[in-house]
Amino acid sequence: MCASKENPAKCEMRGVTGFLWAKKLSAADIHHELCAVYRPNIMSEGVVSQWVRFFKDRRTNIHGESRSGRPSVVSADLMKESDEKIRLLRNFTITQL
């Protein structure tokens, strides 16, 4: 019996999926293997099927791709400044912040 792993990284799960797909296992069998080794519902069968399709389309990158959208503007300095203001003035409004 295999030892269970607590919190595997997403890229690890995708890599294992790619490995098992290369061994000609079906998406359902891959899902069953992942659940047996890691934990039940570690990845949904639909997500496993999606990654099998990606590998069939010759995708080799198992890391998440960057997404479009507004980048985050929160920095450590901004968080520190906001926290200091909140602690200094407990009765403030958002516009004062």
Short mmCIF file of C-alpha atoms in Angstrom, two decimals:
data_model
loop_
_atom_site.label_atom_id
_atom_site.label_comp_id
_atom_site.label_asym_id
_atom_site.label_seq_id
_atom_site.Cartn_x
_atom_site.Cartn_y
_atom_site.Cartn_z
CA MET A 1 0.00 0.00 0.00
CA CYS A 2 1.27 3.48 -0.87
CA ALA A 3 1.72 6.20 1.69
CA SER A 4 -0.67 9.12 1.43
CA LYS A 5 0.77 12.57 0.79
CA GLU A 6 -0.77 15.46 2.72
CA ASN A 7 -0.74 18.51 0.40
CA PRO A 8 0.75 17.86 -3.03
CA ALA A 9 1.36 20.82 -5.33
CA LYS A 10 -0.95 21.25 -8.32
CA CYS A 11 1.98 20.87 -10.70
CA GLU A 12 2.85 17.56 -9.03
CA MET A 13 -0.68 16.28 -9.59
CA ARG A 14 -0.53 17.39 -13.23
CA GLY A 15 2.85 15.72 -13.67
CA VAL A 16 1.54 12.44 -12.27
CA THR A 17 -1.49 12.76 -14.56
CA GLY A 18 0.82 13.22 -17.56
CA PHE A 19 2.94 10.25 -16.51
CA LEU A 20 -0.06 7.95 -16.11
CA TRP A 21 -1.53 9.19 -19.41
CA ALA A 22 1.79 8.32 -21.10
CA LYS A 23 1.34 4.81 -19.70
CA LYS A 24 -1.98 4.70 -21.63
CA LEU A 25 -4.32 4.87 -18.62
CA SER A 26 -7.76 6.39 -19.14
CA ALA A 27 -8.80 9.59 -17.35
CA ALA A 28 -11.07 7.57 -15.04
CA ASP A 29 -8.22 5.19 -14.15
CA ILE A 30 -5.86 8.11 -13.57
CA HIS A 31 -8.43 9.72 -11.26
CA HIS A 32 -8.80 6.44 -9.37
CA GLU A 33 -5.01 6.15 -8.94
CA LEU A 34 -4.67 9.74 -7.73
CA CYS A 35 -7.44 9.25 -5.16
CA ALA A 36 -5.88 5.98 -3.98
CA VAL A 37 -2.40 7.45 -3.45
CA TYR A 38 -3.22 10.96 -2.27
CA ARG A 39 -6.76 11.32 -0.91
CA PRO A 40 -10.31 11.06 -2.23
CA ASN A 41 -11.30 13.95 -4.49
CA ILE A 42 -7.75 15.34 -4.70
CA MET A 43 -8.65 16.32 -8.29
CA SER A 44 -12.07 15.99 -9.81
CA GLU A 45 -12.47 13.54 -12.65
CA GLY A 46 -13.37 16.47 -14.91
CA VAL A 47 -10.09 18.24 -14.17
CA VAL A 48 -8.18 15.02 -14.81
CA SER A 49 -10.00 14.68 -18.15
CA GLN A 50 -9.13 18.29 -18.98
CA TRP A 51 -5.44 17.68 -18.31
CA VAL A 52 -5.52 14.46 -20.35
CA ARG A 53 -6.90 16.54 -23.26
CA PHE A 54 -4.09 19.06 -22.75
CA PHE A 55 -1.50 16.29 -22.90
CA LYS A 56 -3.16 14.82 -26.00
CA ASP A 57 -2.80 18.28 -27.57
CA ARG A 58 0.94 18.04 -26.80
CA ARG A 59 1.02 20.45 -23.89
CA THR A 60 4.22 19.99 -21.90
CA ASN A 61 3.99 22.80 -19.33
CA ILE A 62 2.35 21.52 -16.14
CA HIS A 63 2.44 24.90 -14.41
CA GLY A 64 -0.52 27.26 -14.52
CA GLU A 65 -0.42 29.84 -17.26
CA SER A 66 -0.64 33.52 -16.45
CA ARG A 67 -4.13 34.89 -16.70
CA SER A 68 -5.35 38.13 -18.11
CA GLY A 69 -6.84 40.72 -15.85
CA ARG A 70 -5.87 43.57 -13.66
CA PRO A 71 -2.62 42.96 -11.79
CA SER A 72 -2.59 43.33 -8.03
CA VAL A 73 -1.36 46.69 -6.74
CA VAL A 74 -1.13 45.66 -3.10
CA SER A 75 2.40 45.75 -1.74
CA ALA A 76 3.86 45.11 1.69
CA ASP A 77 4.44 48.85 2.15
CA LEU A 78 0.83 49.67 1.29
CA MET A 79 -0.44 47.01 3.70
CA LYS A 80 1.80 48.33 6.48
CA GLU A 81 0.70 51.92 5.87
CA SER A 82 -2.99 50.96 5.88
CA ASP A 83 -2.59 48.90 9.03
CA GLU A 84 -0.88 51.78 10.84
CA LYS A 85 -3.65 54.20 9.88
CA ILE A 86 -6.35 51.77 11.00
CA ARG A 87 -4.68 51.24 14.36
CA LEU A 88 -4.14 54.98 14.85
CA LEU A 89 -7.67 56.11 13.94
CA ARG A 90 -10.23 53.51 14.92
CA ASN A 91 -13.21 55.71 13.92
CA PHE A 92 -12.35 56.39 10.32
CA THR A 93 -14.16 56.16 7.03
CA ILE A 94 -12.84 54.52 3.90
CA THR A 95 -12.45 57.92 2.20
CA GLN A 96 -10.22 59.07 5.06
CA LEU A 97 -8.03 56.04 4.65
#
